[in-house]
Amino acid sequence: MLTIYNDQHVLHQGKVEMFRGELVPCFEVPARVDHVKSELERRGLGSLQAPDAFDESLLAKVHAPRYLDFIAHAWDEWVALDPANATRDALPSYWPTRGMRSDVLPKSFPARMGLFSFDAGTPLMAGSWAAARHGAACAWTAARRVIGGERSAFALTRPPGHHAGADFFGGYCFLNNAAVAAQALRDAGVERVAVLDVDYHHGNGTQAIFYERDDVHFASLHGDPLTDYPYYLGHADERGAGRGEGFNHNLPLPRGTDFTAWRAALKTALARIAEVKAGALVVSLGVDTFEGDPISGFKLRSDDYLRMGEDLARAGLPTVFVFEGGYAVAEVGVNAVNVIEGFGQ
Ligand code: Q9C
Ligand code: ZN
């Protein structure tokens, strides 16, 4: 499968994230993508291309201008606060909650950091913006190749994207790559695009971006938000709003779910995608559903990812894969590339 590779992903390399009152080493590391790349090459599936020159104005179709402005300059503002900040990653520690103002833009950088985020697990550093922007370009380029007639394309990038909303970062994500790909397919004339999110975590950012739209159907299989991150979104009764009603499909599953049960949910999601007559598919491909994943709770095994790819191929749609989570670093390559191989040429 044609793969669009973000070689600038290494510019984003967090040191620590806040986890249960402690700063712990980041789970979202460059080696994740390195393993996928070398596994593609090892199996001879690796026709790797660089992203096309990216017209950044496309980002404003899925992200808020004031958020893009914030995130593009965040590192410089962080260092301007205190030159010693140059040696440490930026993390938020204040957030507006119910009853507080999110319409007024604070002058304080730490206050804006919290306004535009929803967790303290997503460190930002000097290269984060370049890596994220180049990743969005990868997703856009993969969509362009599919528009151009390729049956499928794979955007291999990090940081991931599906937790990033129109105006917030979090869950290791800054720009919503899958949303960029879906929007590019829409702009090319595909009347309805389906985004199918198979990452272990609910794609709250993607859901929020398209919640009131009927031209992008969002479906997600994920750990139940009652027990799992991102906790505050991803329940089965979230079905879309306004014109978008009926075009949001959440399938939360309990911790311990194995491939048999997971696959049954996939079948349900794909049946609905056929029903809404989607003309193209964007797959948010996280492989943190793996039994060995250090931060997740499903029980998928490496061979299951081949079957997943086969099932996705049977949907018969032009498909853009966008890489998301997966933290069992040594197995991430095999698992992700199994989906790509199972999907076929
Ligand atoms: N229980 C993605 O997979 N922290 N993001 C969880 C461990 C956030 C995952 C802490 C996990 C975000 C793209
Ligand atoms: Zn995930």
Coordinates of C-alpha atoms and ligand atoms in Angstrom, one line a residue:
M1 CA 0.0 0.0 0.0
L2 CA 1.2 3.5 -0.8
T3 CA 2.4 5.0 2.4
I4 CA 2.8 8.8 3.0
Y5 CA 5.5 9.1 5.7
N6 CA 6.1 12.0 8.1
D7 CA 9.9 12.0 8.5
Q8 CA 9.5 15.0 10.8
H9 CA 7.8 13.0 13.5
V10 CA 11.1 12.8 15.4
L11 CA 10.9 16.5 16.1
H12 CA 8.1 15.7 18.6
Q13 CA 9.7 13.8 21.4
G14 CA 8.1 14.3 24.8
K15 CA 10.0 13.7 27.9
V16 CA 7.3 13.2 30.5
E17 CA 3.5 13.1 30.9
M18 CA 1.4 13.6 34.1
F19 CA 0.0 10.2 35.2
R20 CA -1.7 9.8 38.6
G21 CA 0.2 12.6 40.3
E22 CA 3.6 11.7 38.8
L23 CA 5.5 12.7 35.8
V24 CA 6.2 9.5 34.0
P25 CA 8.1 8.8 30.7
C26 CA 6.0 9.4 27.6
F27 CA 4.3 6.4 26.1
E28 CA 3.9 8.1 22.7
V29 CA 7.5 7.7 21.5
P30 CA 9.2 8.0 18.0
A31 CA 10.1 4.3 18.1
R32 CA 6.4 3.5 17.5
V33 CA 6.5 4.9 13.9
D34 CA 10.1 3.6 13.3
H35 CA 8.8 0.1 13.9
V36 CA 5.9 0.5 11.5
K37 CA 8.2 1.9 8.9
S38 CA 10.8 -0.9 9.2
E39 CA 8.0 -3.6 9.2
L40 CA 6.5 -2.2 6.0
E41 CA 10.0 -2.2 4.4
R42 CA 10.8 -5.7 5.7
R43 CA 7.6 -7.1 4.1
G44 CA 8.1 -5.2 0.8
L45 CA 4.9 -3.3 1.4
G46 CA 6.8 0.0 1.8
S47 CA 6.4 2.3 -1.1
L48 CA 7.1 5.4 1.0
Q49 CA 6.4 8.9 -0.2
A50 CA 6.9 12.3 1.3
P51 CA 3.7 14.5 1.8
D52 CA 2.9 17.0 -1.0
A53 CA 3.4 20.8 -0.3
F54 CA 0.6 21.6 2.1
D55 CA -1.8 24.5 1.9
E56 CA -2.2 25.2 5.6
S57 CA -5.5 27.0 5.1
L58 CA -7.0 23.5 4.9
L59 CA -6.4 23.2 8.7
A60 CA -8.9 26.0 9.3
K61 CA -11.7 23.8 7.9
V62 CA -11.4 21.5 10.9
H63 CA -9.7 23.7 13.5
A64 CA -10.5 27.1 15.0
P65 CA -8.3 29.9 13.9
R66 CA -7.5 31.0 17.4
Y67 CA -6.4 27.5 18.3
L68 CA -4.1 27.2 15.3
D69 CA -2.6 30.6 16.1
F70 CA -2.0 29.4 19.7
I71 CA -0.5 26.1 18.9
A72 CA 1.8 27.5 16.1
H73 CA 3.4 29.9 18.6
A74 CA 3.0 28.0 21.8
W75 CA 6.6 26.9 22.1
D76 CA 8.0 30.4 21.6
E77 CA 5.6 31.8 24.2
W78 CA 6.5 29.0 26.7
V79 CA 10.2 29.9 26.4
A80 CA 9.5 33.6 26.6
L81 CA 7.9 33.0 30.0
D82 CA 11.2 31.8 31.4
P83 CA 14.4 31.0 29.3
A84 CA 14.9 28.0 31.6
N85 CA 11.7 26.5 30.0
A86 CA 13.8 25.7 26.9
T87 CA 15.0 22.6 28.7
R88 CA 11.5 21.3 29.7
D89 CA 8.3 20.4 27.8
A90 CA 5.2 22.6 28.2
L91 CA 2.3 21.0 30.0
P92 CA -1.0 22.7 31.1
S93 CA -2.1 22.8 34.7
Y94 CA -5.2 25.1 34.8
W95 CA -8.4 24.5 33.0
P96 CA -11.7 26.4 32.7
T97 CA -14.6 24.4 34.0
R98 CA -18.4 24.7 34.0
G99 CA -19.5 28.2 34.8
M100 CA -16.2 29.8 33.8
R101 CA -15.4 31.8 30.7
S102 CA -13.8 30.1 27.6
D103 CA -14.8 33.0 25.2
V104 CA -12.2 35.4 26.7
L105 CA -8.7 34.8 25.6
P106 CA -6.3 35.2 28.5
K107 CA -3.0 37.0 28.1
S108 CA -1.3 34.5 30.4
F109 CA 0.2 31.7 28.4
P110 CA -0.4 29.0 31.0
A111 CA -4.0 30.1 31.1
R112 CA -4.3 29.7 27.3
M113 CA -2.5 26.4 27.5
G114 CA -5.4 25.1 29.6
L115 CA -8.1 26.8 27.6
F116 CA -6.9 24.9 24.5
S117 CA -6.4 21.4 26.1
F118 CA -8.1 18.8 28.2
D119 CA -5.3 16.8 29.9
A120 CA -1.7 17.1 31.3
G121 CA -0.5 14.1 29.4
T122 CA 0.3 15.8 26.1
P123 CA 3.6 17.6 26.3
L124 CA 4.5 20.3 23.8
M125 CA 8.0 21.0 22.7
A126 CA 10.0 23.0 20.1
G127 CA 9.3 20.5 17.3
S128 CA 5.7 19.7 18.1
W129 CA 4.1 22.1 15.7
A130 CA 6.4 21.1 12.8
A131 CA 5.8 17.4 13.4
A132 CA 2.0 17.9 13.8
R133 CA 1.7 20.1 10.7
H134 CA 3.7 17.7 8.6
G135 CA 1.5 14.9 9.9
A136 CA -1.7 16.7 8.8
A137 CA 0.0 17.2 5.4
C138 CA 0.6 13.4 5.3
A139 CA -3.1 12.7 5.9
W140 CA -4.1 15.3 3.3
T141 CA -1.7 13.7 0.8
A142 CA -3.0 10.2 1.5
A143 CA -6.5 11.5 0.8
R144 CA -5.3 13.1 -2.4
R145 CA -3.8 9.9 -3.6
V146 CA -7.1 8.1 -3.0
I147 CA -9.0 10.9 -4.8
G148 CA -6.5 10.4 -7.6
G149 CA -7.6 6.8 -8.0
E150 CA -5.5 4.7 -5.5
R151 CA -7.7 2.1 -3.8
S152 CA -6.0 3.0 -0.4
A153 CA -3.2 4.9 1.2
F154 CA -1.6 5.0 4.6
A155 CA -0.6 8.2 6.5
L156 CA 2.2 7.0 8.7
T157 CA 2.7 9.8 11.2
R158 CA 2.9 10.9 14.8
P159 CA 1.9 12.6 17.0
P160 CA -1.5 11.0 16.6
G161 CA -4.7 13.1 15.9
H162 CA -8.1 11.7 16.9
H163 CA -8.3 13.3 20.4
A164 CA -7.6 16.8 19.0
G165 CA -10.8 18.8 18.6
A166 CA -11.5 22.0 16.7
D167 CA -9.9 24.0 19.5
F168 CA -8.1 21.7 21.9
F169 CA -5.2 19.3 22.1
G170 CA -4.9 16.3 24.4
G171 CA -4.4 12.5 24.4
Y172 CA -1.0 13.0 22.7
C173 CA -2.8 14.8 19.8
F174 CA -2.5 18.3 18.4
L175 CA -4.0 18.3 14.9
N176 CA -6.8 15.9 13.9
N177 CA -5.2 14.1 10.9
A178 CA -8.2 11.9 10.2
A179 CA -10.5 14.9 10.2
V180 CA -8.2 16.6 7.7
A181 CA -8.3 13.5 5.5
A182 CA -12.1 13.3 5.7
Q183 CA -12.4 17.0 4.9
A184 CA -10.1 16.6 1.9
L185 CA -12.3 13.8 0.5
R186 CA -15.4 15.9 1.0
D187 CA -13.8 18.8 -0.8
A188 CA -13.0 16.5 -3.7
G189 CA -16.7 15.7 -4.1
V190 CA -17.3 12.6 -2.1
E191 CA -20.8 13.3 -0.8
R192 CA -20.5 11.4 2.5
V193 CA -17.3 10.2 4.1
A194 CA -17.2 7.7 7.0
V195 CA -14.5 7.9 9.6
L196 CA -14.1 4.6 11.4
D197 CA -12.0 4.8 14.6
V198 CA -10.5 1.5 15.7
D199 CA -8.1 2.9 18.3
Y200 CA -8.7 1.6 21.8
H201 CA -9.6 5.1 23.0
H202 CA -12.7 7.0 21.8
G203 CA -11.9 9.5 19.1
N204 CA -13.5 12.4 21.0
G205 CA -11.9 15.1 18.9
T206 CA -13.1 13.6 15.6
Q207 CA -16.6 13.1 17.0
A208 CA -16.8 16.7 18.3
I209 CA -15.6 18.1 14.9
F210 CA -18.3 16.3 12.9
Y211 CA -21.1 15.9 15.5
E212 CA -23.5 18.3 13.8
R213 CA -22.6 17.3 10.2
D214 CA -24.4 14.7 8.1
D215 CA -21.7 14.7 5.4
V216 CA -19.1 12.9 7.6
H217 CA -20.3 9.9 9.5
F218 CA -18.2 9.0 12.6
A219 CA -18.1 5.5 14.0
S220 CA -15.9 4.4 16.9
L221 CA -15.1 1.1 18.7
H222 CA -13.4 1.7 22.0
G223 CA -13.0 1.0 25.7
D224 CA -16.0 2.1 27.6
P225 CA -15.5 5.8 28.7
L226 CA -17.0 4.9 32.1
T227 CA -13.7 3.2 32.8
D228 CA -11.3 4.5 30.1
Y229 CA -9.8 7.6 28.7
P230 CA -11.0 10.1 27.4
Y231 CA -13.8 9.4 30.0
Y232 CA -16.1 12.3 29.2
L233 CA -17.2 11.3 25.7
G234 CA -17.9 8.1 23.7
H235 CA -21.1 6.7 25.1
A236 CA -23.6 4.8 22.9
D237 CA -26.3 7.5 23.3
E238 CA -24.2 10.1 21.5
R239 CA -25.8 9.9 18.1
G240 CA -25.1 13.3 16.5
A241 CA -27.1 16.5 16.7
G242 CA -29.0 18.7 14.3
R243 CA -28.3 17.7 10.7
G244 CA -25.8 15.3 12.1
E245 CA -28.3 13.2 14.1
G246 CA -27.9 9.6 13.2
F247 CA -24.4 10.1 11.8
N248 CA -22.4 9.4 15.0
H249 CA -22.1 5.8 16.1
N250 CA -20.3 4.8 19.3
L251 CA -19.7 1.2 20.2
P252 CA -18.1 1.2 23.7
L253 CA -16.8 -2.2 24.8
P254 CA -15.8 -3.5 28.2
R255 CA -12.2 -4.0 29.3
G256 CA -11.1 -7.5 28.5
T257 CA -12.9 -7.6 25.1
D258 CA -11.4 -10.2 22.8
F259 CA -11.3 -10.2 19.0
T260 CA -14.5 -12.3 18.6
A261 CA -16.6 -9.7 20.4
W262 CA -14.6 -6.8 18.9
R263 CA -15.2 -8.1 15.4
A264 CA -18.9 -8.4 15.9
A265 CA -18.9 -4.7 16.9
L266 CA -16.9 -3.9 13.7
K267 CA -19.5 -5.7 11.7
T268 CA -22.2 -3.5 13.2
A269 CA -20.2 -0.4 12.5
L270 CA -19.5 -1.4 8.9
A271 CA -23.2 -2.2 8.3
R272 CA -24.2 1.3 9.4
I273 CA -21.5 2.8 7.2
A274 CA -23.0 0.9 4.2
E275 CA -26.5 2.1 5.2
V276 CA -25.5 5.8 5.2
K277 CA -24.0 5.2 1.7
A278 CA -20.5 6.5 2.5
G279 CA -18.4 6.9 -0.6
A280 CA -15.0 6.8 1.1
L281 CA -13.6 5.5 4.4
V282 CA -11.0 7.1 6.7
V283 CA -9.7 4.6 9.3
S284 CA -8.2 6.0 12.5
L285 CA -5.8 3.1 12.9
G286 CA -4.7 2.7 16.5
V287 CA -3.3 -0.6 17.5
D288 CA -3.6 -0.1 21.3
T289 CA -6.4 -2.7 21.2
F290 CA -3.4 -5.2 21.4
E291 CA -3.4 -7.6 24.5
G292 CA 0.1 -6.3 25.4
D293 CA -0.6 -2.6 25.3
P294 CA 0.6 -1.0 28.5
I295 CA -2.3 1.6 28.8
S296 CA -5.3 -0.3 27.3
G297 CA -7.6 -3.1 28.1
F298 CA -8.6 -5.2 25.1
K299 CA -7.2 -8.6 24.2
L300 CA -6.5 -8.5 20.4
R301 CA -3.6 -10.7 19.2
S302 CA -1.2 -10.0 16.4
D303 CA -2.9 -12.3 13.9
D304 CA -6.3 -10.6 14.6
Y305 CA -5.0 -7.5 12.8
L306 CA -4.8 -9.4 9.5
R307 CA -8.5 -10.3 9.9
M308 CA -9.3 -6.7 10.7
G309 CA -7.6 -5.6 7.5
E310 CA -9.6 -8.2 5.5
D311 CA -12.9 -7.1 7.1
L312 CA -12.1 -3.5 6.3
A313 CA -11.3 -4.3 2.7
R314 CA -14.7 -6.1 2.4
A315 CA -16.4 -2.7 2.9
G316 CA -15.3 -2.1 -0.7
L317 CA -14.6 1.6 -0.2
P318 CA -11.7 3.8 -1.2
T319 CA -9.8 4.0 2.1
V320 CA -7.3 6.3 3.8
F321 CA -5.6 4.8 6.9
V322 CA -4.3 7.3 9.4
F323 CA -2.0 6.0 12.2
E324 CA -3.1 6.8 15.7
G325 CA -2.2 5.0 19.0
G326 CA -0.5 1.8 20.0
Y327 CA 2.1 1.7 22.8
A328 CA 3.4 -1.9 23.0
V329 CA 6.3 -0.5 21.1
A330 CA 8.0 -3.7 19.9
E331 CA 4.7 -5.1 18.5
V332 CA 3.2 -1.9 17.1
G333 CA 4.9 -2.5 13.7
V334 CA 3.7 -6.0 13.2
N335 CA 0.2 -5.2 14.3
A336 CA -0.3 -2.1 12.2
V337 CA 1.3 -3.7 9.1
N338 CA -0.9 -6.7 9.6
V339 CA -3.9 -4.5 9.0
I340 CA -2.3 -3.0 5.9
E341 CA -1.4 -6.5 4.6
G342 CA -4.8 -7.9 5.4
F343 CA -6.4 -5.0 3.5
G344 CA -4.4 -6.0 0.5
Q345 CA -3.2 -4.2 -2.6
Ligands
Q9C1 N1 -4.0 5.2 31.6 C1 -4.0 7.7 21.8 O1 -4.1 6.5 21.8 N2 -3.5 8.8 29.0 N3 -4.0 8.5 22.9 C2 -3.9 7.5 29.5 C3 -2.9 5.8 31.0 C4 -4.0 9.2 27.7 C5 -4.1 7.9 24.2 C6 -3.1 7.3 30.8 C7 -4.1 8.2 26.6 C8 -4.2 8.9 25.3 C9 -3.9 8.5 20.5
ZN2 ZN -5.5 5.2 21.8

